Amino acid sequence: MSPRAVRAWSFVHKWTSLIATVFLLMLCITGLPLIFYHEIDHWRGASVEPPELDRAPRNASLDAIVADARARRPGDAVQYVAADPDEPDVWYVGLGDTVDAPELTAYYTYDARTGELLGEYPLNEGLMYVLYRLHYDMYAGLPGTLFLGLMGLMLVASLVSGVVLYGPFMTKLPFGTVRRDRSSRAHWLDLHNLLGIATVVWVLVVGATGVVNTLAIPIFGQWQATELAAMTAGFEGEPPPADEVSVERALAAAYEAAPGTTLSFIAFPGNEYASPHHFAAFMQGATPLESRLLEPVLIDARTNEVTAKGTMPWYVTALLLSQPLHFGDYGGLWLKIVWAVLDVIAIVVLASGLVLWVGKRQPASGRAKRAALDASGDARALAFRERS
Amino acid sequence: MAIIRGRPRPLRDGTWAAPILLGAASALGLTIALVADGLGDVVGAIALGIPALVAAWCTRRPPP
């Protein structure tokens, strides 16, 4: 690589890293406990376990459960009912001020065998919620989310440039060298290079999928405006369904139309994921990979007939696959622990990059200059080596 | 020493051998855990943990 190219890539690496480092550190630090969101929720009692019962799962009437949820908050509307393959004995019911309100007002957990209310999830409170909001949008809504996506793009550029620079800077050193007996700068640079290159694929995947996740609202907006609109075309002039519609019958129709699948969630008529006339059941497949994807089934709320069934377009599929690859919640507790270790390593890489930059900006004594040459991290030193 | 005369050739000189292997282990771990349950999750976690283990080992060993 020519000295000019090294300087250009160094410029890209330095500035993309510097611009994004503070935000990436914030994302890594807030993301660390979020890896264990589910476990922490159970530990602090926010999520409840159903009691041990000798009874077949999902015996209770779903319509009765929805009626109970409505009775608890008469002014609110049920937005959706959700299920979790890992918790087959519970139903979750989400309510909002209106059926299409952007925020939930209540999130109930019901025993699917008895129909009893097990608990109400504490919405919008607690340390985990604060960490989540910082990580998700920094309390700035969609602009905050998109800004963090931009920082993710900076990370990707920083990683690519870092990989490009790794080769020229490491030709003198065997892989994994950490020169603890040399200058502090050489030590930090070796640590930065080693930890950075060892974890680059994981950081790249988590960073790139994080960028895709920041586009979730525009992506679903596009799906609603195109695919969902096409699936519900022809119902514009129809009267809306009566208030008392049967979600149980709608779900039975969805299961019949999509055999071999299980429910992820079913949106009620009027919700942004459905239409004014339809329930929209989002079904997931049985294999580990298919369980991450969604298959929409639209059910006429008045007749309980399936009117449309389709697959998600590529951009929604990309988003759905990006979620587990970003959250690390798809391989059990051991994968989460490895995810957390890699996250800590990423924090060290970011911090060491910052230390190297600060160290380079301080006035250099003769000793420090020698240390800089020790580090083999100076583009001019590299250029000199290449010329000679 | 990789450079005796002329430009360095990182691929030929082995600069990239370890990073490519670690990257492959990461990619394998990420993918296996996504497409398989049970044993696949365990293999995925182990494969993804290899880069972290190697990095930890390198930081602890004495410099050459």
Short mmCIF file of C-alpha atoms in Angstrom, two decimals:
data_model
loop_
_atom_site.label_atom_id
_atom_site.label_comp_id
_atom_site.label_asym_id
_atom_site.label_seq_id
_atom_site.Cartn_x
_atom_site.Cartn_y
_atom_site.Cartn_z
CA MET A 1 0.00 0.00 0.00
CA SER A 2 1.39 3.40 -0.93
CA PRO A 3 2.18 5.97 1.79
CA ARG A 4 -0.54 8.19 0.33
CA ALA A 5 -3.11 5.41 0.62
CA VAL A 6 -2.02 4.70 4.21
CA ARG A 7 -2.48 8.37 5.09
CA ALA A 8 -5.91 8.43 3.44
CA TRP A 9 -7.12 5.32 5.28
CA SER A 10 -5.61 6.63 8.53
CA PHE A 11 -7.60 9.83 8.05
CA VAL A 12 -10.82 7.83 7.53
CA HIS A 13 -10.10 5.61 10.54
CA LYS A 14 -9.24 8.50 12.83
CA TRP A 15 -12.17 10.74 12.03
CA THR A 16 -14.93 8.16 11.72
CA SER A 17 -13.78 6.76 15.07
CA LEU A 18 -13.48 10.14 16.76
CA ILE A 19 -16.89 11.36 15.64
CA ALA A 20 -18.66 8.21 16.80
CA THR A 21 -16.62 7.09 19.82
CA VAL A 22 -18.64 8.80 22.54
CA PHE A 23 -21.91 7.47 21.15
CA LEU A 24 -20.47 4.01 20.51
CA LEU A 25 -19.17 3.87 24.08
CA MET A 26 -22.63 4.85 25.29
CA LEU A 27 -24.19 2.15 23.09
CA CYS A 28 -21.76 -0.52 24.28
CA ILE A 29 -22.21 0.39 27.95
CA THR A 30 -26.02 0.60 27.82
CA GLY A 31 -26.14 -2.47 25.59
CA LEU A 32 -24.30 -4.61 28.13
CA PRO A 33 -27.18 -4.98 30.63
CA LEU A 34 -29.69 -5.00 27.78
CA ILE A 35 -28.21 -8.33 26.62
CA PHE A 36 -29.70 -9.80 29.81
CA TYR A 37 -32.97 -7.80 29.67
CA HIS A 38 -35.10 -10.93 29.91
CA GLU A 39 -33.16 -12.39 32.85
CA ILE A 40 -33.04 -9.05 34.70
CA ASP A 41 -36.79 -8.57 34.18
CA HIS A 42 -37.45 -11.94 35.79
CA TRP A 43 -34.96 -11.25 38.57
CA ARG A 44 -36.57 -7.92 39.52
CA GLY A 45 -40.05 -9.38 39.28
CA ALA A 46 -41.21 -7.31 36.31
CA SER A 47 -41.89 -10.46 34.26
CA VAL A 48 -43.79 -13.25 35.95
CA GLU A 49 -43.53 -16.99 35.59
CA PRO A 50 -46.79 -18.97 35.33
CA PRO A 51 -47.33 -21.35 38.26
CA GLU A 52 -46.81 -25.09 37.83
CA LEU A 53 -50.15 -26.61 36.79
CA ASP A 54 -51.04 -30.09 35.62
CA ARG A 55 -53.16 -28.86 32.75
CA ALA A 56 -52.77 -28.66 28.98
CA PRO A 57 -51.51 -25.28 27.72
CA ARG A 58 -53.76 -22.59 26.31
CA ASN A 59 -57.08 -23.96 27.57
CA ALA A 60 -58.46 -20.59 28.58
CA SER A 61 -60.71 -18.60 26.26
CA LEU A 62 -58.69 -15.87 24.57
CA ASP A 63 -61.85 -13.81 24.08
CA ALA A 64 -62.47 -13.98 27.84
CA ILE A 65 -58.89 -12.85 28.49
CA VAL A 66 -59.30 -9.90 26.11
CA ALA A 67 -62.63 -9.03 27.75
CA ASP A 68 -60.94 -9.07 31.16
CA ALA A 69 -58.17 -6.78 29.90
CA ARG A 70 -60.79 -4.38 28.48
CA ALA A 71 -62.69 -4.39 31.77
CA ARG A 72 -59.56 -3.43 33.66
CA ARG A 73 -59.05 -0.37 31.48
CA PRO A 74 -62.48 0.55 30.06
CA GLY A 75 -61.19 3.72 28.40
CA ASP A 76 -58.43 1.95 26.50
CA ALA A 77 -58.36 -0.26 23.43
CA VAL A 78 -56.70 -3.63 22.99
CA GLN A 79 -53.97 -3.24 20.36
CA TYR A 80 -52.69 -6.79 20.13
CA VAL A 81 -52.31 -10.17 21.76
CA ALA A 82 -48.86 -11.74 21.72
CA ALA A 83 -47.39 -15.15 22.44
CA ASP A 84 -43.89 -16.35 23.18
CA PRO A 85 -42.72 -19.83 22.05
CA ASP A 86 -40.46 -19.95 25.12
CA GLU A 87 -43.43 -19.23 27.44
CA PRO A 88 -46.25 -21.42 26.06
CA ASP A 89 -48.41 -20.99 29.17
CA VAL A 90 -48.94 -17.26 28.88
CA TRP A 91 -50.69 -14.70 26.69
CA TYR A 92 -49.64 -11.06 26.60
CA VAL A 93 -52.24 -8.35 25.97
CA GLY A 94 -51.16 -4.83 24.98
CA LEU A 95 -53.54 -1.87 25.38
CA GLY A 96 -53.27 1.77 24.35
CA ASP A 97 -55.31 4.96 24.61
CA THR A 98 -56.59 4.03 21.15
CA VAL A 99 -56.08 0.95 19.02
CA ASP A 100 -53.47 2.75 16.91
CA ALA A 101 -51.80 4.84 19.64
CA PRO A 102 -48.00 4.74 19.38
CA GLU A 103 -47.50 4.09 23.11
CA LEU A 104 -48.93 1.29 25.23
CA THR A 105 -50.79 2.15 28.43
CA ALA A 106 -50.80 -1.39 29.82
CA TYR A 107 -49.19 -4.74 29.09
CA TYR A 108 -50.84 -7.65 30.87
CA THR A 109 -49.60 -11.20 31.28
CA TYR A 110 -52.31 -13.87 31.48
CA ASP A 111 -52.13 -17.54 32.33
CA ALA A 112 -53.10 -19.25 29.07
CA ARG A 113 -54.39 -22.33 30.97
CA THR A 114 -56.66 -20.63 33.50
CA GLY A 115 -57.21 -17.18 32.03
CA GLU A 116 -56.05 -15.53 35.26
CA LEU A 117 -54.13 -12.29 35.21
CA LEU A 118 -50.55 -13.04 36.29
CA GLY A 119 -49.17 -9.53 36.26
CA GLU A 120 -48.89 -6.12 34.64
CA TYR A 121 -45.53 -5.19 33.17
CA PRO A 122 -44.25 -1.85 34.51
CA LEU A 123 -44.08 0.30 31.36
CA ASN A 124 -41.76 3.29 30.93
CA GLU A 125 -40.05 3.10 34.32
CA GLY A 126 -36.96 1.72 36.01
CA LEU A 127 -33.26 1.68 35.21
CA MET A 128 -33.61 -0.87 32.42
CA TYR A 129 -36.10 1.36 30.64
CA VAL A 130 -33.70 4.32 30.93
CA LEU A 131 -30.87 2.20 29.49
CA TYR A 132 -33.13 0.97 26.73
CA ARG A 133 -34.22 4.46 25.72
CA LEU A 134 -30.62 5.73 25.72
CA HIS A 135 -29.63 2.79 23.56
CA TYR A 136 -32.67 3.01 21.28
CA ASP A 137 -33.14 6.72 20.61
CA MET A 138 -31.49 8.77 23.39
CA TYR A 139 -35.02 10.01 24.29
CA ALA A 140 -35.13 11.85 20.96
CA GLY A 141 -37.63 9.72 19.05
CA LEU A 142 -37.06 8.84 15.41
CA PRO A 143 -34.38 11.55 14.87
CA GLY A 144 -32.43 10.08 17.78
CA THR A 145 -32.74 6.58 16.37
CA LEU A 146 -31.61 7.68 12.91
CA PHE A 147 -28.71 9.63 14.42
CA LEU A 148 -27.54 6.49 16.20
CA GLY A 149 -27.86 4.69 12.86
CA LEU A 150 -25.50 7.29 11.38
CA MET A 151 -23.07 6.60 14.21
CA GLY A 152 -23.37 2.92 13.32
CA LEU A 153 -22.37 3.74 9.74
CA MET A 154 -19.36 5.61 11.13
CA LEU A 155 -18.47 2.47 13.06
CA VAL A 156 -18.66 0.37 9.89
CA ALA A 157 -16.37 2.83 8.08
CA SER A 158 -14.01 2.81 11.05
CA LEU A 159 -13.90 -0.99 11.07
CA VAL A 160 -13.28 -1.26 7.33
CA SER A 161 -10.49 1.32 7.46
CA GLY A 162 -9.08 -0.36 10.57
CA VAL A 163 -8.89 -3.70 8.78
CA VAL A 164 -7.25 -2.07 5.74
CA LEU A 165 -4.62 -0.47 8.00
CA TYR A 166 -4.04 -3.63 10.05
CA GLY A 167 -2.04 -5.33 7.31
CA PRO A 168 0.55 -2.60 6.66
CA PHE A 169 1.02 -1.91 10.37
CA MET A 170 1.36 -5.54 11.41
CA THR A 171 3.89 -6.81 8.87
CA LYS A 172 6.68 -6.33 11.45
CA LEU A 173 4.92 -8.06 14.31
CA PRO A 174 3.67 -11.61 14.76
CA PHE A 175 -0.07 -11.90 15.38
CA GLY A 176 -1.10 -11.24 18.93
CA THR A 177 2.01 -9.37 20.00
CA VAL A 178 1.39 -7.11 22.99
CA ARG A 179 4.58 -5.25 23.89
CA ARG A 180 4.08 -4.68 27.58
CA ASP A 181 7.82 -4.12 28.03
CA ARG A 182 7.88 -1.15 25.63
CA SER A 183 6.28 2.27 25.84
CA SER A 184 2.76 2.77 27.10
CA ARG A 185 1.71 3.86 23.61
CA ALA A 186 3.08 0.70 22.02
CA HIS A 187 1.22 -1.34 24.62
CA TRP A 188 -2.08 0.43 23.97
CA LEU A 189 -1.65 0.24 20.20
CA ASP A 190 -0.92 -3.49 20.32
CA LEU A 191 -3.93 -4.04 22.55
CA HIS A 192 -6.10 -1.95 20.20
CA ASN A 193 -4.90 -3.88 17.14
CA LEU A 194 -5.19 -7.32 18.74
CA LEU A 195 -8.63 -6.88 20.31
CA GLY A 196 -9.90 -4.97 17.30
CA ILE A 197 -8.90 -7.55 14.69
CA ALA A 198 -9.94 -10.51 16.86
CA THR A 199 -13.48 -9.22 17.32
CA VAL A 200 -13.94 -7.32 14.06
CA VAL A 201 -16.45 -9.74 12.52
CA TRP A 202 -18.68 -9.71 15.60
CA VAL A 203 -18.48 -5.90 15.95
CA LEU A 204 -19.18 -5.50 12.23
CA VAL A 205 -22.24 -7.76 12.43
CA VAL A 206 -23.60 -6.10 15.57
CA GLY A 207 -22.87 -2.62 14.17
CA ALA A 208 -24.38 -3.26 10.73
CA THR A 209 -27.47 -4.98 12.15
CA GLY A 210 -27.80 -2.10 14.60
CA VAL A 211 -27.93 0.29 11.63
CA VAL A 212 -30.66 -1.84 10.03
CA ASN A 213 -32.58 -1.85 13.32
CA THR A 214 -32.54 1.94 13.45
CA LEU A 215 -34.54 1.83 10.22
CA ALA A 216 -37.32 -0.29 11.75
CA ILE A 217 -39.93 2.48 11.71
CA PRO A 218 -39.31 3.52 8.07
CA ILE A 219 -39.12 -0.15 7.03
CA PHE A 220 -42.47 -1.06 8.60
CA GLY A 221 -43.89 2.20 7.28
CA GLN A 222 -42.91 1.16 3.77
CA TRP A 223 -44.46 -2.28 4.30
CA GLN A 224 -47.70 -0.75 5.57
CA ALA A 225 -47.89 1.71 2.70
CA THR A 226 -47.29 -0.90 0.01
CA GLU A 227 -47.72 -4.58 0.91
CA LEU A 228 -50.31 -4.21 3.67
CA ALA A 229 -52.25 -1.64 1.64
CA ALA A 230 -52.32 -4.05 -1.32
CA MET A 231 -53.48 -6.93 0.91
CA THR A 232 -56.39 -4.89 2.27
CA ALA A 233 -57.35 -3.16 -0.99
CA GLY A 234 -61.04 -3.46 -1.77
CA PHE A 235 -62.23 -3.01 1.79
CA GLU A 236 -62.12 0.80 1.80
CA GLY A 237 -65.90 1.26 1.51
CA GLU A 238 -66.79 -1.49 3.95
CA PRO A 239 -68.24 -0.59 7.37
CA PRO A 240 -65.88 -1.19 10.31
CA PRO A 241 -66.51 -4.27 12.41
CA ALA A 242 -68.54 -4.14 15.61
CA ASP A 243 -66.71 -3.62 18.89
CA GLU A 244 -67.18 -7.18 20.02
CA VAL A 245 -65.17 -9.22 17.56
CA SER A 246 -63.75 -12.63 18.33
CA VAL A 247 -59.97 -12.76 18.33
CA GLU A 248 -60.20 -16.45 19.21
CA ARG A 249 -62.04 -17.28 16.00
CA ALA A 250 -59.73 -15.04 13.99
CA LEU A 251 -56.72 -16.85 15.42
CA ALA A 252 -58.24 -20.25 14.67
CA ALA A 253 -58.69 -19.16 11.05
CA ALA A 254 -55.06 -17.99 10.93
CA TYR A 255 -53.80 -21.32 12.24
CA GLU A 256 -55.89 -23.13 9.63
CA ALA A 257 -54.48 -20.94 6.86
CA ALA A 258 -50.86 -21.30 8.01
CA PRO A 259 -50.43 -24.85 9.30
CA GLY A 260 -47.22 -25.68 11.13
CA THR A 261 -46.75 -22.14 12.38
CA THR A 262 -47.22 -20.50 15.76
CA LEU A 263 -48.48 -17.06 16.63
CA SER A 264 -46.06 -14.23 17.27
CA PHE A 265 -48.76 -11.58 17.70
CA ILE A 266 -52.19 -10.71 16.37
CA ALA A 267 -52.97 -7.03 15.80
CA PHE A 268 -56.55 -5.85 16.30
CA PRO A 269 -58.61 -4.06 13.63
CA GLY A 270 -57.56 -0.43 13.40
CA ASN A 271 -54.02 -1.06 14.63
CA GLU A 272 -51.20 0.17 12.39
CA TYR A 273 -50.13 -3.42 11.74
CA ALA A 274 -53.63 -4.45 10.66
CA SER A 275 -56.41 -2.60 8.83
CA PRO A 276 -59.68 -1.07 10.03
CA HIS A 277 -61.45 -4.24 8.87
CA HIS A 278 -58.93 -6.95 9.61
CA PHE A 279 -57.09 -8.75 12.30
CA ALA A 280 -53.49 -9.30 11.23
CA ALA A 281 -51.96 -12.46 12.67
CA PHE A 282 -48.17 -12.64 12.36
CA MET A 283 -47.16 -16.28 12.33
CA GLN A 284 -43.69 -17.70 12.79
CA GLY A 285 -42.21 -20.96 11.56
CA ALA A 286 -41.04 -23.96 13.54
CA THR A 287 -37.31 -24.03 12.75
CA PRO A 288 -34.91 -21.76 14.67
CA LEU A 289 -34.39 -19.56 11.62
CA GLU A 290 -38.06 -19.49 10.54
CA SER A 291 -39.08 -18.61 14.10
CA ARG A 292 -37.35 -15.27 13.54
CA LEU A 293 -39.41 -14.50 10.43
CA LEU A 294 -43.04 -13.45 10.21
CA GLU A 295 -45.82 -14.50 7.87
CA PRO A 296 -48.81 -12.13 7.89
CA VAL A 297 -52.33 -13.57 7.72
CA LEU A 298 -55.21 -11.11 7.38
CA ILE A 299 -58.58 -12.14 8.78
CA ASP A 300 -61.82 -10.26 8.08
CA ALA A 301 -62.97 -9.18 11.55
CA ARG A 302 -66.68 -9.49 10.68
CA THR A 303 -66.65 -12.89 9.00
CA ASN A 304 -63.46 -14.38 10.48
CA GLU A 305 -62.42 -15.47 6.99
CA VAL A 306 -58.82 -15.27 5.88
CA THR A 307 -58.70 -12.70 3.08
CA ALA A 308 -54.96 -12.55 2.45
CA LYS A 309 -51.81 -14.38 3.39
CA GLY A 310 -48.35 -13.50 2.29
CA THR A 311 -44.67 -13.39 2.98
CA MET A 312 -42.75 -10.39 4.14
CA PRO A 313 -40.68 -8.49 1.52
CA TRP A 314 -36.89 -8.71 1.60
CA TYR A 315 -36.41 -5.48 3.54
CA VAL A 316 -38.66 -6.62 6.40
CA THR A 317 -36.94 -10.04 6.37
CA ALA A 318 -33.58 -8.25 6.59
CA LEU A 319 -34.85 -6.29 9.58
CA LEU A 320 -36.24 -9.39 11.29
CA LEU A 321 -32.93 -11.24 10.84
CA SER A 322 -31.01 -8.20 12.03
CA GLN A 323 -32.78 -8.20 15.37
CA PRO A 324 -31.36 -11.44 16.84
CA LEU A 325 -27.94 -10.76 15.32
CA HIS A 326 -27.91 -7.40 17.11
CA PHE A 327 -29.48 -8.45 20.42
CA GLY A 328 -27.67 -11.80 20.80
CA ASP A 329 -30.81 -13.35 22.26
CA TYR A 330 -31.07 -16.34 19.95
CA GLY A 331 -28.69 -18.91 21.39
CA GLY A 332 -29.42 -19.24 25.07
CA LEU A 333 -27.59 -17.94 28.10
CA TRP A 334 -24.10 -19.05 27.03
CA LEU A 335 -24.32 -17.08 23.82
CA LYS A 336 -25.47 -14.07 25.83
CA ILE A 337 -22.45 -14.41 28.12
CA VAL A 338 -20.09 -14.56 25.11
CA TRP A 339 -21.97 -11.57 23.66
CA ALA A 340 -21.33 -9.64 26.88
CA VAL A 341 -17.61 -10.55 26.88
CA LEU A 342 -17.28 -9.36 23.29
CA ASP A 343 -19.12 -6.18 24.21
CA VAL A 344 -16.60 -5.52 27.01
CA ILE A 345 -13.76 -6.13 24.53
CA ALA A 346 -15.37 -3.62 22.14
CA ILE A 347 -15.41 -1.08 25.00
CA VAL A 348 -11.66 -1.67 25.52
CA VAL A 349 -11.02 -1.21 21.78
CA LEU A 350 -12.93 2.09 21.77
CA ALA A 351 -11.22 3.29 24.95
CA SER A 352 -7.76 2.30 23.70
CA GLY A 353 -8.39 4.17 20.45
CA LEU A 354 -9.27 7.24 22.49
CA VAL A 355 -6.14 6.82 24.65
CA LEU A 356 -3.98 6.58 21.52
CA TRP A 357 -5.53 9.71 20.04
CA VAL A 358 -5.14 11.72 23.26
CA GLY A 359 -1.55 10.50 23.65
CA LYS A 360 -0.68 11.54 20.12
CA ARG A 361 -2.02 15.06 20.69
CA GLN A 362 0.12 15.69 23.78
CA PRO A 363 3.48 17.48 23.20
CA ALA A 364 6.00 14.82 22.40
CA SER A 365 9.25 14.65 24.34
CA GLY A 366 12.19 12.81 22.86
CA ARG A 367 11.20 9.74 24.78
CA ALA A 368 7.64 9.97 23.58
CA LYS A 369 8.83 10.31 19.99
CA ARG A 370 10.82 7.14 20.36
CA ALA A 371 7.75 5.51 21.85
CA ALA A 372 5.73 6.58 18.84
CA LEU A 373 8.22 4.91 16.56
CA ASP A 374 8.14 1.84 18.82
CA ALA A 375 4.46 1.65 18.26
CA SER A 376 4.87 1.33 14.50
CA GLY A 377 1.66 3.28 14.35
CA ASP A 378 2.95 6.41 12.74
CA ALA A 379 2.03 6.70 9.09
CA ARG A 380 5.25 8.58 8.36
CA ALA A 381 7.35 5.85 9.91
CA LEU A 382 5.50 3.32 7.83
CA ALA A 383 5.94 5.36 4.69
CA PHE A 384 9.67 5.61 5.40
CA ARG A 385 9.88 1.85 5.84
CA GLU A 386 8.08 1.29 2.56
CA ARG A 387 10.34 3.69 0.67
CA SER A 388 13.56 2.15 2.02
CA MET B 1 10.93 -11.02 9.46
CA ALA B 2 8.44 -10.64 6.67
CA ILE B 3 10.17 -7.82 4.80
CA ILE B 4 13.64 -8.41 3.50
CA ARG B 5 13.41 -6.76 0.16
CA GLY B 6 10.52 -5.05 -1.59
CA ARG B 7 6.97 -4.48 -0.42
CA PRO B 8 5.35 -6.52 2.36
CA ARG B 9 2.91 -9.20 1.20
CA PRO B 10 0.59 -9.60 4.18
CA LEU B 11 -1.45 -12.49 2.75
CA ARG B 12 1.63 -14.48 1.75
CA ASP B 13 3.54 -13.60 4.91
CA GLY B 14 0.84 -14.85 7.25
CA THR B 15 -0.25 -11.50 8.69
CA TRP B 16 -3.82 -12.39 7.89
CA ALA B 17 -3.90 -16.09 8.71
CA ALA B 18 -4.94 -15.72 12.35
CA PRO B 19 -7.40 -12.85 11.76
CA ILE B 20 -9.08 -14.79 8.95
CA LEU B 21 -9.41 -17.90 11.14
CA LEU B 22 -10.82 -15.85 14.02
CA GLY B 23 -13.22 -14.10 11.66
CA ALA B 24 -14.36 -17.46 10.29
CA ALA B 25 -14.93 -18.76 13.83
CA SER B 26 -17.02 -15.67 14.62
CA ALA B 27 -19.08 -16.00 11.45
CA LEU B 28 -19.58 -19.71 12.10
CA GLY B 29 -20.69 -19.10 15.69
CA LEU B 30 -23.11 -16.35 14.71
CA THR B 31 -24.65 -18.50 11.97
CA ILE B 32 -24.84 -21.88 13.71
CA ALA B 33 -26.63 -20.46 16.74
CA LEU B 34 -29.12 -18.77 14.39
CA VAL B 35 -30.00 -21.84 12.33
CA ALA B 36 -29.83 -24.57 14.97
CA ASP B 37 -31.07 -25.04 18.52
CA GLY B 38 -29.75 -27.18 21.35
CA LEU B 39 -26.27 -28.39 20.42
CA GLY B 40 -26.12 -25.70 17.74
CA ASP B 41 -26.43 -23.02 20.41
CA VAL B 42 -23.55 -24.54 22.38
CA VAL B 43 -21.32 -24.89 19.30
CA GLY B 44 -22.24 -21.36 18.26
CA ALA B 45 -21.31 -19.92 21.65
CA ILE B 46 -18.00 -21.82 21.69
CA ALA B 47 -17.09 -20.74 18.13
CA LEU B 48 -17.99 -17.12 18.87
CA GLY B 49 -16.00 -17.28 22.10
CA ILE B 50 -12.79 -18.43 20.37
CA PRO B 51 -11.70 -14.90 19.31
CA ALA B 52 -12.23 -13.65 22.86
CA LEU B 53 -10.23 -16.56 24.29
CA VAL B 54 -7.39 -16.10 21.80
CA ALA B 55 -7.28 -12.36 22.48
CA ALA B 56 -7.23 -12.98 26.24
CA TRP B 57 -4.44 -15.54 25.86
CA CYS B 58 -2.37 -13.17 23.70
CA THR B 59 -2.69 -10.32 26.20
CA ARG B 60 -1.44 -12.58 29.04
CA ARG B 61 1.50 -14.30 27.33
CA PRO B 62 4.98 -12.74 27.64
CA PRO B 63 6.08 -10.59 24.67
CA PRO B 64 8.44 -12.28 22.18
#
